[in-house]
């Protein structure tokens, strides 16, 4: 995706009412210090759109980023922050749960896991809870640049085994430093959000009135003209080919005249 515009449109705290957004949403969840802010900045091609900090757990709100006025990227609070008291942790959990249950535009949830380490108990609990609620979390294994290439498969298997992921779970290794995995994530988001968004907005009556040869904007599948006569140029090419075959076979009218 080409990022033309992005802005932090809505910030929701524990007592806030979530916005009824006009476009689809994809949400990103992960424990504190997993690299969620760095991932968002890399996806948006921005250096400081999402604030990164040496103090884990700084994000205590749900942040809605409007991307190209076509979709929303939703940054959920980091969980598992050791220095946060039990009451705050409980409130963060309820806020995340409320959003996941009430958003009518949520199309996908990405769960970030540090590829270097075995998923924590909080990671496992979050994954299990999402699955139980009917979600199919997409796993992003962050900090890919921190391990050797030869160790990637081993660590991805470690994550899958520890989380006990469902069959066909999508897992994408990612590095905010090298941007490896960025295009894979965007292709997935496009397939989940953008194509459906565009299709929903199409005016079918208007499309029927368009000429079949005229390109239709906001529609990826190409139109196929059916029941139309073969173009004149195509007919001439076919006639020439038939004439050549006839000459070779010795049945051409031109050859007989000679």
PDB file of N, CA and C in Angstrom, residues 2 4 11 16 20 27 29 41 45 47 65 71 88 92 101 106 112 131 162 178 197 205 214 217 224 244 247:
ATOM      1  N   UNK A   2       0.477   2.231  -0.777  1.00  0.00           N
ATOM      2  CA  UNK A   2       1.161   3.521  -0.788  1.00  0.00           C
ATOM      3  C   UNK A   2       0.492   4.403   0.262  1.00  0.00           C
ATOM      4  N   UNK A   4      -0.505   7.604   1.615  1.00  0.00           N
ATOM      5  CA  UNK A   4      -0.668   8.991   1.195  1.00  0.00           C
ATOM      6  C   UNK A   4      -0.952   9.906   2.384  1.00  0.00           C
ATOM      7  N   UNK A  11      -8.373   8.801  20.218  1.00  0.00           N
ATOM      8  CA  UNK A  11      -7.686   8.173  21.345  1.00  0.00           C
ATOM      9  C   UNK A  11      -8.735   7.843  22.404  1.00  0.00           C
ATOM     10  N   UNK A  16     -13.794   5.832  27.822  1.00  0.00           N
ATOM     11  CA  UNK A  16     -14.219   6.421  26.542  1.00  0.00           C
ATOM     12  C   UNK A  16     -15.219   5.536  25.806  1.00  0.00           C
ATOM     13  N   UNK A  20     -17.613   5.022  16.044  1.00  0.00           N
ATOM     14  CA  UNK A  20     -18.275   4.216  15.012  1.00  0.00           C
ATOM     15  C   UNK A  20     -17.646   4.626  13.686  1.00  0.00           C
ATOM     16  N   UNK A  27      -6.501  -4.528  14.131  1.00  0.00           N
ATOM     17  CA  UNK A  27      -5.967  -4.193  15.450  1.00  0.00           C
ATOM     18  C   UNK A  27      -4.668  -4.942  15.718  1.00  0.00           C
ATOM     19  N   UNK A  29      -2.140  -6.194  18.830  1.00  0.00           N
ATOM     20  CA  UNK A  29      -2.010  -6.443  20.261  1.00  0.00           C
ATOM     21  C   UNK A  29      -0.667  -7.101  20.537  1.00  0.00           C
ATOM     22  N   UNK A  41       5.122   2.266  13.143  1.00  0.00           N
ATOM     23  CA  UNK A  41       5.914   3.292  12.453  1.00  0.00           C
ATOM     24  C   UNK A  41       6.475   2.760  11.138  1.00  0.00           C
ATOM     25  N   UNK A  45       5.630   4.051   7.382  1.00  0.00           N
ATOM     26  CA  UNK A  45       6.786   4.806   6.870  1.00  0.00           C
ATOM     27  C   UNK A  45       6.957   6.128   7.608  1.00  0.00           C
ATOM     28  N   UNK A  47       8.653   7.921  11.301  1.00  0.00           N
ATOM     29  CA  UNK A  47       9.648   7.681  12.342  1.00  0.00           C
ATOM     30  C   UNK A  47       9.066   7.767  13.749  1.00  0.00           C
ATOM     31  N   UNK A  65      -5.662   5.014  14.087  1.00  0.00           N
ATOM     32  CA  UNK A  65      -4.961   5.736  13.030  1.00  0.00           C
ATOM     33  C   UNK A  65      -5.733   5.607  11.715  1.00  0.00           C
ATOM     34  N   UNK A  71      -9.039   3.126   5.773  1.00  0.00           N
ATOM     35  CA  UNK A  71      -9.052   2.066   6.782  1.00  0.00           C
ATOM     36  C   UNK A  71      -8.476   2.625   8.080  1.00  0.00           C
ATOM     37  N   UNK A  88      -4.874  -1.660  37.458  1.00  0.00           N
ATOM     38  CA  UNK A  88      -4.657  -1.085  36.125  1.00  0.00           C
ATOM     39  C   UNK A  88      -4.649  -2.178  35.070  1.00  0.00           C
ATOM     40  N   UNK A  92      -7.057  -2.373  31.785  1.00  0.00           N
ATOM     41  CA  UNK A  92      -6.556  -2.489  30.417  1.00  0.00           C
ATOM     42  C   UNK A  92      -7.183  -3.699  29.732  1.00  0.00           C
ATOM     43  N   UNK A 101     -15.033  -6.892  21.326  1.00  0.00           N
ATOM     44  CA  UNK A 101     -16.418  -7.374  21.274  1.00  0.00           C
ATOM     45  C   UNK A 101     -17.388  -6.388  20.634  1.00  0.00           C
ATOM     46  N   UNK A 106     -14.104  -4.264  12.881  1.00  0.00           N
ATOM     47  CA  UNK A 106     -12.863  -5.006  13.075  1.00  0.00           C
ATOM     48  C   UNK A 106     -12.805  -6.217  12.147  1.00  0.00           C
ATOM     49  N   UNK A 112       1.398  -9.754  18.354  1.00  0.00           N
ATOM     50  CA  UNK A 112       2.849  -9.642  18.222  1.00  0.00           C
ATOM     51  C   UNK A 112       3.550 -10.479  19.290  1.00  0.00           C
ATOM     52  N   UNK A 131      -8.906 -16.838  20.506  1.00  0.00           N
ATOM     53  CA  UNK A 131      -9.457 -17.998  19.793  1.00  0.00           C
ATOM     54  C   UNK A 131     -10.821 -18.381  20.377  1.00  0.00           C
ATOM     55  N   UNK A 162       4.430 -23.393  21.362  1.00  0.00           N
ATOM     56  CA  UNK A 162       4.109 -22.864  22.693  1.00  0.00           C
ATOM     57  C   UNK A 162       2.693 -22.299  22.740  1.00  0.00           C
ATOM     58  N   UNK A 178      15.007  -3.712   9.375  1.00  0.00           N
ATOM     59  CA  UNK A 178      15.234  -3.999   7.955  1.00  0.00           C
ATOM     60  C   UNK A 178      13.968  -3.891   7.126  1.00  0.00           C
ATOM     61  N   UNK A 197     -13.625  -3.520   1.250  1.00  0.00           N
ATOM     62  CA  UNK A 197     -14.096  -2.146   1.395  1.00  0.00           C
ATOM     63  C   UNK A 197     -14.472  -1.569   0.041  1.00  0.00           C
ATOM     64  N   UNK A 205     -25.549  -0.691 -10.015  1.00  0.00           N
ATOM     65  CA  UNK A 205     -26.368  -0.140 -11.098  1.00  0.00           C
ATOM     66  C   UNK A 205     -25.527   0.704 -12.042  1.00  0.00           C
ATOM     67  N   UNK A 214     -14.725  -0.404 -20.849  1.00  0.00           N
ATOM     68  CA  UNK A 214     -14.264   0.737 -20.068  1.00  0.00           C
ATOM     69  C   UNK A 214     -13.798   0.265 -18.701  1.00  0.00           C
ATOM     70  N   UNK A 217     -13.117   1.678 -12.033  1.00  0.00           N
ATOM     71  CA  UNK A 217     -12.250   2.056 -10.932  1.00  0.00           C
ATOM     72  C   UNK A 217     -12.695   1.368  -9.650  1.00  0.00           C
ATOM     73  N   UNK A 224     -14.878  -9.010 -18.045  1.00  0.00           N
ATOM     74  CA  UNK A 224     -14.727  -9.901 -19.195  1.00  0.00           C
ATOM     75  C   UNK A 224     -15.921  -9.687 -20.120  1.00  0.00           C
ATOM     76  N   UNK A 244      -2.490 -18.301 -45.002  1.00  0.00           N
ATOM     77  CA  UNK A 244      -1.148 -18.902 -44.988  1.00  0.00           C
ATOM     78  C   UNK A 244      -1.223 -20.415 -44.903  1.00  0.00           C
ATOM     79  N   UNK A 247      -2.203 -21.756 -48.323  1.00  0.00           N
ATOM     80  CA  UNK A 247      -1.096 -21.712 -49.285  1.00  0.00           C
ATOM     81  C   UNK A 247      -0.185 -22.905 -49.079  1.00  0.00           C
TER      82      UNK A 247
END
